Amino acid sequence: MDILVVGAGVGGLAVARHLLAAGHRVRVFERAAARRTGGAGLTMFSNGVAVLNDLGVSLDGVGGRIDRIDALTSGGRLRTTMDLVHTAARFGFENKSVSRNILLDRLAEGLPEGLVRYGTGFRSVTQDDEKVTVTFDDGTTATGDLLIGADGHHSAVRRQLWGEEVVRTATFGTWQALSPIDIDLTHTNLHLMITGKEGACGLIPGGDGLLQWWFDVRWSPSDPRPAEPLAELRRRFGHWASPVPEVLAAAREEDLGFFGHHWNRVRTVWGQGRVTLIGDAAHTMPPTLGQGANQTLEDVWVLGRELAKGGDLPVRLRAYERARYPKVSLVSRLARRSPANWRIPPTVGRLFPETSQTTMLTRFSNRLTALAG
């Protein structure tokens, strides 16, 4: 088939890689003038790493392995712990923190020169029983057999399919960075998730002396941005137990980025005719479960399996959407509840099994469920 992809982020490059390997012609169109380099670290759990392995993408030698997640009170008491060594052994794939830019580099390795046409914003799509035709902002068009909207949270393809005002704001926003922070934790395989009345803090070693760190605070779009966000974070969180004060002392203002949390209700049908969606375009969700990129890769894997079956294309696309709906809608509903910001009493947290992440990934993943079968 001749496949058109709008968006050249994680989802767009991954689906292009998958479908090119299956023998299709793929063209990718990206609104940005060049590859985006923003974003900090991504948490890649076993389900996402399994799909990357299927795509021939290795994370060997990059990022930081995560062997355990400890949830703490702001005073340093243990709430819960999750054993990710058990998860990796169960599924055969490690859990890692990796820079978004490194992941994009790995996904782009070996792709044809000129695959992505940058500076080409999507305007509209029309279709009939045989083809789809996309019109871009510069007036040019492209015609193919299938259009995949992989254009993220602000998806223009989704807006044409679903209309406006389908993505809503959630209750938290995140200040985040991936930067050199020379503390003991940086050189471990331990992920800390710390919560208190002021908000939440996440700390994950990112490899090569880097620490992926973030602070979640209550947020709405009408809130004014602080003139000195790092000073505000130090004021709000600086009295928390170690290692939070050490992280804030070593942090630099220029490393900080902010994004507000958003979500949309996952639909049972995402696309229409010869058009479908993957990733945030279909299921924008808060980052509180660390499943955003992983669920995007799950989309790619299931879509590839359905297209490989052949037959009527719209039927295969709707089958893909139905197969993904139970898994990704569960993840989305849980992520919207902001579990990373829950203040579970330590006495209650001890009741949670350390293997709970393994159980959750089985419920979240089409790929690992197929593997288990």
mmCIF file of C-alpha atoms in Angstrom:
data_model
loop_
_atom_site.group_PDB
_atom_site.id
_atom_site.type_symbol
_atom_site.label_atom_id
_atom_site.label_comp_id
_atom_site.label_asym_id
_atom_site.label_seq_id
_atom_site.Cartn_x
_atom_site.Cartn_y
_atom_site.Cartn_z
ATOM 1 C CA MET A 1 0.000 0.000 0.000
ATOM 2 C CA ASP A 2 0.877 3.675 -0.286
ATOM 3 C CA ILE A 3 0.611 4.984 3.277
ATOM 4 C CA LEU A 4 0.579 8.626 4.399
ATOM 5 C CA VAL A 5 1.607 9.499 7.972
ATOM 6 C CA VAL A 6 1.054 12.910 9.546
ATOM 7 C CA GLY A 7 3.507 13.553 12.387
ATOM 8 C CA ALA A 8 7.166 12.595 12.807
ATOM 9 C CA GLY A 9 7.380 12.013 16.543
ATOM 10 C CA VAL A 10 7.775 8.662 18.293
ATOM 11 C CA GLY A 11 4.545 7.291 16.807
ATOM 12 C CA GLY A 12 5.121 8.574 13.289
ATOM 13 C CA LEU A 13 8.673 7.240 13.012
ATOM 14 C CA ALA A 14 7.771 3.926 14.668
ATOM 15 C CA VAL A 15 4.812 3.242 12.381
ATOM 16 C CA ALA A 16 6.831 4.268 9.341
ATOM 17 C CA ARG A 17 9.593 1.866 10.343
ATOM 18 C CA HIS A 18 7.130 -0.966 10.920
ATOM 19 C CA LEU A 19 5.216 -0.510 7.673
ATOM 20 C CA LEU A 20 8.311 -0.015 5.518
ATOM 21 C CA ALA A 21 9.635 -3.331 6.835
ATOM 22 C CA ALA A 22 6.322 -4.915 5.820
ATOM 23 C CA GLY A 23 6.885 -3.794 2.237
ATOM 24 C CA HIS A 24 4.629 -0.738 2.033
ATOM 25 C CA ARG A 25 5.488 2.651 0.603
ATOM 26 C CA VAL A 26 5.402 5.252 3.400
ATOM 27 C CA ARG A 27 5.554 9.040 3.312
ATOM 28 C CA VAL A 28 5.699 11.109 6.518
ATOM 29 C CA PHE A 29 4.642 14.758 6.754
ATOM 30 C CA GLU A 30 5.619 16.969 9.691
ATOM 31 C CA ARG A 31 4.421 20.498 10.451
ATOM 32 C CA ALA A 32 7.652 21.531 12.200
ATOM 33 C CA ALA A 33 10.481 22.878 10.048
ATOM 34 C CA ALA A 34 12.914 20.277 11.449
ATOM 35 C CA ARG A 35 12.866 17.383 13.851
ATOM 36 C CA ARG A 36 11.653 18.483 17.263
ATOM 37 C CA THR A 37 14.296 18.243 19.979
ATOM 38 C CA GLY A 38 12.178 19.216 22.986
ATOM 39 C CA GLY A 39 11.119 16.977 25.834
ATOM 40 C CA ALA A 40 13.157 15.347 28.546
ATOM 41 C CA GLY A 41 13.162 11.664 29.476
ATOM 42 C CA LEU A 42 10.703 8.903 28.667
ATOM 43 C CA THR A 43 9.976 5.895 30.855
ATOM 44 C CA MET A 44 10.035 2.832 28.664
ATOM 45 C CA PHE A 45 8.398 -0.128 30.386
ATOM 46 C CA SER A 46 8.671 -3.733 29.216
ATOM 47 C CA ASN A 47 5.690 -3.394 26.867
ATOM 48 C CA GLY A 48 7.201 -0.502 24.925
ATOM 49 C CA VAL A 49 10.662 -2.073 24.903
ATOM 50 C CA ALA A 50 9.158 -5.292 23.519
ATOM 51 C CA VAL A 51 7.671 -3.399 20.566
ATOM 52 C CA LEU A 52 10.955 -1.567 19.975
ATOM 53 C CA ASN A 53 12.665 -4.955 19.868
ATOM 54 C CA ASP A 54 10.147 -6.099 17.234
ATOM 55 C CA LEU A 55 10.995 -2.976 15.217
ATOM 56 C CA GLY A 56 14.710 -3.757 15.361
ATOM 57 C CA VAL A 57 15.359 -0.844 17.730
ATOM 58 C CA SER A 58 17.715 -1.466 20.646
ATOM 59 C CA LEU A 59 18.124 0.666 23.767
ATOM 60 C CA ASP A 60 21.396 -1.066 24.654
ATOM 61 C CA GLY A 61 24.016 1.371 25.888
ATOM 62 C CA VAL A 62 21.622 4.281 26.419
ATOM 63 C CA GLY A 63 19.434 5.455 29.266
ATOM 64 C CA GLY A 64 19.168 4.001 32.725
ATOM 65 C CA ARG A 65 17.729 0.626 33.721
ATOM 66 C CA ILE A 66 14.937 0.724 36.314
ATOM 67 C CA ASP A 67 14.972 -2.193 38.739
ATOM 68 C CA ARG A 68 12.684 -0.843 41.450
ATOM 69 C CA ILE A 69 10.172 1.936 42.050
ATOM 70 C CA ASP A 70 9.857 3.183 45.630
ATOM 71 C CA ALA A 71 6.994 5.505 46.554
ATOM 72 C CA LEU A 72 7.875 7.693 49.546
ATOM 73 C CA THR A 73 6.250 10.282 51.758
ATOM 74 C CA SER A 74 7.692 13.797 51.661
ATOM 75 C CA GLY A 75 9.327 12.904 54.974
ATOM 76 C CA GLY A 76 11.103 9.887 53.474
ATOM 77 C CA ARG A 77 8.906 7.018 54.723
ATOM 78 C CA LEU A 78 8.269 4.145 52.318
ATOM 79 C CA ARG A 79 4.694 3.951 51.011
ATOM 80 C CA THR A 80 5.011 1.136 48.445
ATOM 81 C CA THR A 81 7.669 -0.585 46.381
ATOM 82 C CA MET A 82 7.508 -2.264 42.964
ATOM 83 C CA ASP A 83 9.988 -4.897 41.806
ATOM 84 C CA LEU A 84 10.770 -4.270 38.133
ATOM 85 C CA VAL A 85 13.430 -6.979 38.062
ATOM 86 C CA HIS A 86 10.493 -9.371 38.398
ATOM 87 C CA THR A 87 8.730 -7.565 35.547
ATOM 88 C CA ALA A 88 11.777 -7.787 33.275
ATOM 89 C CA ALA A 89 12.248 -11.482 34.078
ATOM 90 C CA ARG A 90 8.577 -12.229 33.459
ATOM 91 C CA PHE A 91 8.450 -10.595 30.037
ATOM 92 C CA GLY A 92 12.071 -10.719 28.914
ATOM 93 C CA PHE A 93 12.454 -6.969 28.427
ATOM 94 C CA GLU A 94 14.025 -4.406 30.774
ATOM 95 C CA ASN A 95 12.411 -1.192 31.962
ATOM 96 C CA LYS A 96 14.411 1.939 31.178
ATOM 97 C CA SER A 97 14.511 5.712 31.354
ATOM 98 C CA VAL A 98 15.775 7.181 28.093
ATOM 99 C CA SER A 99 15.995 10.614 26.509
ATOM 100 C CA ARG A 100 13.241 11.311 24.009
ATOM 101 C CA ASN A 101 15.867 12.569 21.570
ATOM 102 C CA ILE A 102 17.852 9.343 21.826
ATOM 103 C CA LEU A 103 14.714 7.300 21.235
ATOM 104 C CA LEU A 104 13.941 9.354 18.114
ATOM 105 C CA ASP A 105 17.521 8.840 16.915
ATOM 106 C CA ARG A 106 17.190 5.075 17.333
ATOM 107 C CA LEU A 107 13.820 4.997 15.558
ATOM 108 C CA ALA A 108 15.240 7.040 12.662
ATOM 109 C CA GLU A 109 18.308 4.817 12.143
ATOM 110 C CA GLY A 110 18.186 3.137 8.757
ATOM 111 C CA LEU A 111 15.074 4.953 7.507
ATOM 112 C CA PRO A 112 15.234 6.205 3.901
ATOM 113 C CA GLU A 113 16.699 9.640 3.304
ATOM 114 C CA GLY A 114 13.932 12.168 2.734
ATOM 115 C CA LEU A 115 11.232 9.959 4.268
ATOM 116 C CA VAL A 116 9.974 12.912 6.348
ATOM 117 C CA ARG A 117 8.825 16.052 4.584
ATOM 118 C CA TYR A 118 9.247 18.811 7.160
ATOM 119 C CA GLY A 119 7.455 22.171 7.178
ATOM 120 C CA THR A 120 4.289 20.524 5.854
ATOM 121 C CA GLY A 121 1.242 21.142 8.017
ATOM 122 C CA PHE A 122 -1.932 19.104 7.593
ATOM 123 C CA ARG A 123 -4.998 21.072 6.501
ATOM 124 C CA SER A 124 -7.648 18.516 5.500
ATOM 125 C CA VAL A 125 -8.331 15.041 4.152
ATOM 126 C CA THR A 126 -10.895 13.723 1.720
ATOM 127 C CA GLN A 127 -11.480 10.107 0.756
ATOM 128 C CA ASP A 128 -13.499 7.758 -1.389
ATOM 129 C CA ASP A 129 -13.740 3.974 -1.583
ATOM 130 C CA GLU A 130 -10.251 3.685 -3.090
ATOM 131 C CA LYS A 131 -7.982 6.510 -1.888
ATOM 132 C CA VAL A 132 -7.365 9.302 0.608
ATOM 133 C CA THR A 133 -6.136 12.739 -0.437
ATOM 134 C CA VAL A 134 -4.470 15.064 2.063
ATOM 135 C CA THR A 135 -4.219 18.803 1.486
ATOM 136 C CA PHE A 136 -1.425 20.653 3.274
ATOM 137 C CA ASP A 137 -1.135 24.250 4.444
ATOM 138 C CA ASP A 138 0.998 25.193 1.454
ATOM 139 C CA GLY A 139 -1.712 23.989 -0.942
ATOM 140 C CA THR A 140 0.080 20.844 -2.048
ATOM 141 C CA THR A 141 -1.628 17.446 -1.863
ATOM 142 C CA ALA A 142 -0.704 13.797 -1.452
ATOM 143 C CA THR A 143 -2.816 10.765 -2.328
ATOM 144 C CA GLY A 144 -2.482 7.285 -0.880
ATOM 145 C CA ASP A 145 -4.362 4.217 0.290
ATOM 146 C CA LEU A 146 -4.327 5.039 3.999
ATOM 147 C CA LEU A 147 -3.775 8.044 6.289
ATOM 148 C CA ILE A 148 -2.404 7.616 9.812
ATOM 149 C CA GLY A 149 -2.707 10.616 12.113
ATOM 150 C CA ALA A 150 0.311 10.505 14.435
ATOM 151 C CA ASP A 151 0.344 14.228 15.117
ATOM 152 C CA GLY A 152 0.051 14.179 18.892
ATOM 153 C CA HIS A 153 -1.885 16.045 21.522
ATOM 154 C CA HIS A 154 -2.791 18.932 19.177
ATOM 155 C CA SER A 155 -3.678 16.579 16.305
ATOM 156 C CA ALA A 156 -5.115 18.339 13.265
ATOM 157 C CA VAL A 157 -6.198 14.982 11.830
ATOM 158 C CA ARG A 158 -8.197 14.237 14.983
ATOM 159 C CA ARG A 159 -9.850 17.664 14.872
ATOM 160 C CA GLN A 160 -11.169 16.939 11.377
ATOM 161 C CA LEU A 161 -12.476 13.529 12.465
ATOM 162 C CA TRP A 162 -13.833 14.415 15.905
ATOM 163 C CA GLY A 163 -14.316 18.192 15.866
ATOM 164 C CA GLU A 164 -12.951 20.713 18.333
ATOM 165 C CA GLU A 165 -12.846 20.713 22.137
ATOM 166 C CA VAL A 166 -12.314 17.007 22.712
ATOM 167 C CA VAL A 167 -9.095 17.330 24.717
ATOM 168 C CA ARG A 168 -9.568 18.615 28.254
ATOM 169 C CA THR A 169 -7.222 19.898 30.923
ATOM 170 C CA ALA A 170 -6.426 17.733 33.936
ATOM 171 C CA THR A 171 -5.642 18.990 37.429
ATOM 172 C CA PHE A 172 -1.829 18.846 37.447
ATOM 173 C CA GLY A 173 1.077 20.239 35.487
ATOM 174 C CA THR A 174 4.706 19.117 35.447
ATOM 175 C CA TRP A 175 8.005 20.957 35.678
ATOM 176 C CA GLN A 176 10.573 18.522 34.298
ATOM 177 C CA ALA A 177 14.158 18.099 33.150
ATOM 178 C CA LEU A 178 16.780 15.535 32.195
ATOM 179 C CA SER A 179 20.068 16.957 33.398
ATOM 180 C CA PRO A 180 23.379 16.177 35.158
ATOM 181 C CA ILE A 181 22.612 15.837 38.879
ATOM 182 C CA ASP A 182 25.557 14.303 40.740
ATOM 183 C CA ILE A 183 23.929 12.591 43.701
ATOM 184 C CA ASP A 184 24.076 8.955 44.806
ATOM 185 C CA LEU A 185 20.648 8.148 43.342
ATOM 186 C CA THR A 186 21.804 9.109 39.830
ATOM 187 C CA HIS A 187 24.162 6.141 39.793
ATOM 188 C CA THR A 188 21.578 3.539 40.834
ATOM 189 C CA ASN A 189 18.690 1.696 39.163
ATOM 190 C CA LEU A 190 16.103 3.030 41.620
ATOM 191 C CA HIS A 191 13.137 5.195 40.626
ATOM 192 C CA LEU A 192 11.751 7.335 43.458
ATOM 193 C CA MET A 193 8.179 8.672 43.451
ATOM 194 C CA ILE A 194 7.674 11.118 46.345
ATOM 195 C CA THR A 195 4.333 12.682 47.289
ATOM 196 C CA GLY A 196 3.215 15.226 49.859
ATOM 197 C CA LYS A 197 0.630 17.959 50.320
ATOM 198 C CA GLU A 198 2.677 20.328 48.128
ATOM 199 C CA GLY A 199 2.602 18.007 45.107
ATOM 200 C CA ALA A 200 4.806 15.204 43.810
ATOM 201 C CA CYS A 201 8.386 14.600 42.727
ATOM 202 C CA GLY A 202 9.736 11.854 40.469
ATOM 203 C CA LEU A 203 13.424 10.940 40.184
ATOM 204 C CA ILE A 204 14.782 8.365 37.695
ATOM 205 C CA PRO A 205 18.447 7.773 36.810
ATOM 206 C CA GLY A 206 18.809 8.363 33.083
ATOM 207 C CA GLY A 207 22.308 6.955 32.504
ATOM 208 C CA ASP A 208 25.568 8.824 31.787
ATOM 209 C CA GLY A 209 25.268 10.891 34.962
ATOM 210 C CA LEU A 210 21.839 12.238 34.025
ATOM 211 C CA LEU A 211 18.765 12.298 36.227
ATOM 212 C CA GLN A 212 15.227 12.489 34.907
ATOM 213 C CA TRP A 213 13.406 14.628 37.481
ATOM 214 C CA TRP A 214 10.052 16.339 37.687
ATOM 215 C CA PHE A 215 7.657 18.057 40.038
ATOM 216 C CA ASP A 216 3.870 17.859 39.704
ATOM 217 C CA VAL A 217 1.851 20.799 40.994
ATOM 218 C CA ARG A 218 -1.817 21.712 40.875
ATOM 219 C CA TRP A 219 -2.448 23.603 37.648
ATOM 220 C CA SER A 220 -5.027 25.139 35.359
ATOM 221 C CA PRO A 221 -4.412 26.986 32.052
ATOM 222 C CA SER A 222 -5.397 30.304 33.666
ATOM 223 C CA ASP A 223 -2.624 30.062 36.275
ATOM 224 C CA PRO A 224 0.182 32.601 35.709
ATOM 225 C CA ARG A 225 3.622 31.081 35.157
ATOM 226 C CA PRO A 226 6.113 31.945 37.914
ATOM 227 C CA ALA A 227 8.819 34.381 36.820
ATOM 228 C CA GLU A 228 11.450 32.165 38.503
ATOM 229 C CA PRO A 229 10.079 28.622 38.449
ATOM 230 C CA LEU A 230 13.138 27.006 40.041
ATOM 231 C CA ALA A 231 12.973 29.403 42.989
ATOM 232 C CA GLU A 232 9.275 28.541 43.346
ATOM 233 C CA LEU A 233 10.039 24.808 43.298
ATOM 234 C CA ARG A 234 12.727 25.298 45.961
ATOM 235 C CA ARG A 235 10.304 27.250 48.108
ATOM 236 C CA ARG A 236 7.568 24.635 47.727
ATOM 237 C CA PHE A 237 9.592 21.410 47.931
ATOM 238 C CA GLY A 238 12.966 22.350 49.448
ATOM 239 C CA HIS A 239 12.025 21.140 52.955
ATOM 240 C CA TRP A 240 11.234 17.590 51.760
ATOM 241 C CA ALA A 241 13.477 14.708 52.791
ATOM 242 C CA SER A 242 16.678 13.852 50.903
ATOM 243 C CA PRO A 243 17.364 13.642 48.008
ATOM 244 C CA VAL A 244 14.839 16.337 46.965
ATOM 245 C CA PRO A 245 16.816 19.305 48.407
ATOM 246 C CA GLU A 246 20.000 18.027 46.749
ATOM 247 C CA VAL A 247 18.263 17.778 43.365
ATOM 248 C CA LEU A 248 16.874 21.286 43.660
ATOM 249 C CA ALA A 249 20.261 22.655 44.731
ATOM 250 C CA ALA A 250 21.948 21.162 41.660
ATOM 251 C CA ALA A 251 19.147 22.044 39.209
ATOM 252 C CA ARG A 252 19.497 24.761 36.592
ATOM 253 C CA GLU A 253 16.743 27.066 35.393
ATOM 254 C CA GLU A 254 17.630 26.542 31.730
ATOM 255 C CA ASP A 255 16.976 22.799 31.996
ATOM 256 C CA LEU A 256 13.372 23.202 33.141
ATOM 257 C CA GLY A 257 10.380 22.692 30.883
ATOM 258 C CA PHE A 258 6.681 22.788 31.743
ATOM 259 C CA PHE A 259 3.669 20.972 30.362
ATOM 260 C CA GLY A 260 0.120 20.888 31.613
ATOM 261 C CA HIS A 261 -1.667 17.548 31.832
ATOM 262 C CA HIS A 262 -4.472 16.884 29.342
ATOM 263 C CA TRP A 263 -6.735 13.990 28.507
ATOM 264 C CA ASN A 264 -9.479 12.902 26.172
ATOM 265 C CA ARG A 265 -12.036 10.152 26.548
ATOM 266 C CA VAL A 266 -10.853 7.200 24.491
ATOM 267 C CA ARG A 267 -13.386 6.309 21.818
ATOM 268 C CA THR A 268 -14.258 2.821 20.656
ATOM 269 C CA VAL A 269 -13.885 4.048 17.053
ATOM 270 C CA TRP A 270 -10.977 6.434 16.407
ATOM 271 C CA GLY A 271 -10.959 6.763 12.660
ATOM 272 C CA GLN A 272 -13.193 6.886 9.646
ATOM 273 C CA GLY A 273 -12.916 4.935 6.402
ATOM 274 C CA ARG A 274 -9.267 4.876 5.345
ATOM 275 C CA VAL A 275 -8.119 7.183 8.158
ATOM 276 C CA THR A 276 -7.019 6.185 11.662
ATOM 277 C CA LEU A 277 -5.044 7.628 14.574
ATOM 278 C CA ILE A 278 -2.195 6.460 16.792
ATOM 279 C CA GLY A 279 -0.652 7.735 20.013
ATOM 280 C CA ASP A 280 -1.659 11.005 21.660
ATOM 281 C CA ALA A 281 -3.781 11.896 18.646
ATOM 282 C CA ALA A 282 -6.150 9.102 19.730
ATOM 283 C CA HIS A 283 -5.570 8.989 23.489
ATOM 284 C CA THR A 284 -4.033 12.029 25.124
ATOM 285 C CA MET A 285 -3.468 11.249 28.804
ATOM 286 C CA PRO A 286 -1.557 12.586 31.820
ATOM 287 C CA PRO A 287 1.944 11.117 32.249
ATOM 288 C CA THR A 288 1.257 9.710 35.716
ATOM 289 C CA LEU A 289 1.613 6.047 34.685
ATOM 290 C CA GLY A 290 4.574 6.609 32.360
ATOM 291 C CA GLN A 291 2.674 4.843 29.568
ATOM 292 C CA GLY A 292 2.352 7.561 26.911
ATOM 293 C CA ALA A 293 5.137 6.443 24.553
ATOM 294 C CA ASN A 294 4.568 2.805 25.459
ATOM 295 C CA GLN A 295 0.897 2.924 24.472
ATOM 296 C CA THR A 296 1.840 4.661 21.226
ATOM 297 C CA LEU A 297 4.170 1.768 20.413
ATOM 298 C CA GLU A 298 1.406 -0.689 21.324
ATOM 299 C CA ASP A 299 -0.771 1.069 18.715
ATOM 300 C CA VAL A 300 1.949 0.604 16.110
ATOM 301 C CA TRP A 301 2.291 -3.096 16.893
ATOM 302 C CA VAL A 302 -1.441 -3.856 16.751
ATOM 303 C CA LEU A 303 -1.988 -1.742 13.619
ATOM 304 C CA GLY A 304 0.812 -3.592 11.859
ATOM 305 C CA ARG A 305 -0.694 -6.965 12.769
ATOM 306 C CA GLU A 306 -4.120 -5.990 11.501
ATOM 307 C CA LEU A 307 -2.838 -4.577 8.207
ATOM 308 C CA ALA A 308 -0.829 -7.754 7.639
ATOM 309 C CA LYS A 309 -4.084 -9.744 7.540
ATOM 310 C CA GLY A 310 -5.098 -8.021 4.304
ATOM 311 C CA GLY A 311 -8.637 -7.695 3.034
ATOM 312 C CA ASP A 312 -10.929 -4.684 3.289
ATOM 313 C CA LEU A 313 -8.833 -1.785 4.619
ATOM 314 C CA PRO A 314 -11.491 0.101 6.645
ATOM 315 C CA VAL A 315 -12.474 -3.213 8.267
ATOM 316 C CA ARG A 316 -8.863 -3.820 9.302
ATOM 317 C CA LEU A 317 -8.530 -0.283 10.703
ATOM 318 C CA ARG A 318 -11.666 -0.640 12.819
ATOM 319 C CA ALA A 319 -10.400 -4.034 14.030
ATOM 320 C CA TYR A 320 -7.164 -2.327 15.132
ATOM 321 C CA GLU A 321 -9.110 0.317 17.050
ATOM 322 C CA ARG A 322 -11.326 -2.286 18.732
ATOM 323 C CA ALA A 323 -8.299 -4.366 19.735
ATOM 324 C CA ARG A 324 -6.609 -1.381 21.348
ATOM 325 C CA TYR A 325 -9.657 0.112 23.047
ATOM 326 C CA PRO A 326 -9.877 -2.105 26.194
ATOM 327 C CA LYS A 327 -6.177 -1.726 27.011
ATOM 328 C CA VAL A 328 -5.609 1.933 26.263
ATOM 329 C CA SER A 329 -8.930 3.093 27.736
ATOM 330 C CA LEU A 330 -7.985 1.406 31.024
ATOM 331 C CA VAL A 331 -4.586 3.104 31.028
ATOM 332 C CA SER A 332 -6.181 6.453 30.209
ATOM 333 C CA ARG A 333 -8.773 6.213 32.975
ATOM 334 C CA LEU A 334 -6.150 5.311 35.562
ATOM 335 C CA ALA A 335 -3.728 7.989 34.365
ATOM 336 C CA ARG A 336 -6.438 10.628 34.619
ATOM 337 C CA ARG A 337 -6.814 9.789 38.319
ATOM 338 C CA SER A 338 -3.168 10.849 38.831
ATOM 339 C CA PRO A 339 -2.032 7.784 40.835
ATOM 340 C CA ALA A 340 1.531 9.117 40.986
ATOM 341 C CA ASN A 341 0.164 11.926 43.145
ATOM 342 C CA TRP A 342 -1.748 9.732 45.564
ATOM 343 C CA ARG A 343 -0.629 9.920 49.192
ATOM 344 C CA ILE A 344 -1.181 6.286 50.150
ATOM 345 C CA PRO A 345 -0.529 5.765 53.878
ATOM 346 C CA PRO A 346 2.510 3.523 54.432
ATOM 347 C CA THR A 347 0.363 1.101 56.436
ATOM 348 C CA VAL A 348 -1.898 0.679 53.394
ATOM 349 C CA GLY A 349 0.957 0.669 50.896
ATOM 350 C CA ARG A 350 2.488 -2.384 52.532
ATOM 351 C CA LEU A 351 -0.564 -4.361 51.415
ATOM 352 C CA PHE A 352 0.296 -3.862 47.723
ATOM 353 C CA PRO A 353 2.380 -6.741 46.290
ATOM 354 C CA GLU A 354 5.824 -5.800 44.998
ATOM 355 C CA THR A 355 4.956 -7.542 41.716
ATOM 356 C CA SER A 356 2.025 -5.190 41.011
ATOM 357 C CA GLN A 357 3.802 -3.589 38.019
ATOM 358 C CA THR A 358 4.008 -6.987 36.323
ATOM 359 C CA THR A 359 0.277 -7.461 36.825
ATOM 360 C CA MET A 360 -0.518 -3.965 35.555
ATOM 361 C CA LEU A 361 1.535 -4.358 32.382
ATOM 362 C CA THR A 362 -0.345 -7.544 31.555
ATOM 363 C CA ARG A 363 -3.586 -5.578 31.787
ATOM 364 C CA PHE A 364 -2.170 -2.609 29.844
ATOM 365 C CA SER A 365 -0.494 -4.430 26.953
ATOM 366 C CA ASN A 366 -1.649 -6.126 23.768
ATOM 367 C CA ARG A 367 1.966 -7.005 22.968
ATOM 368 C CA LEU A 368 2.806 -8.680 26.290
ATOM 369 C CA THR A 369 -0.537 -10.470 26.419
ATOM 370 C CA ALA A 370 0.243 -11.999 23.027
ATOM 371 C CA LEU A 371 3.705 -12.890 24.295
ATOM 372 C CA ALA A 372 2.248 -14.577 27.391
ATOM 373 C CA GLY A 373 -0.135 -16.548 25.186
#
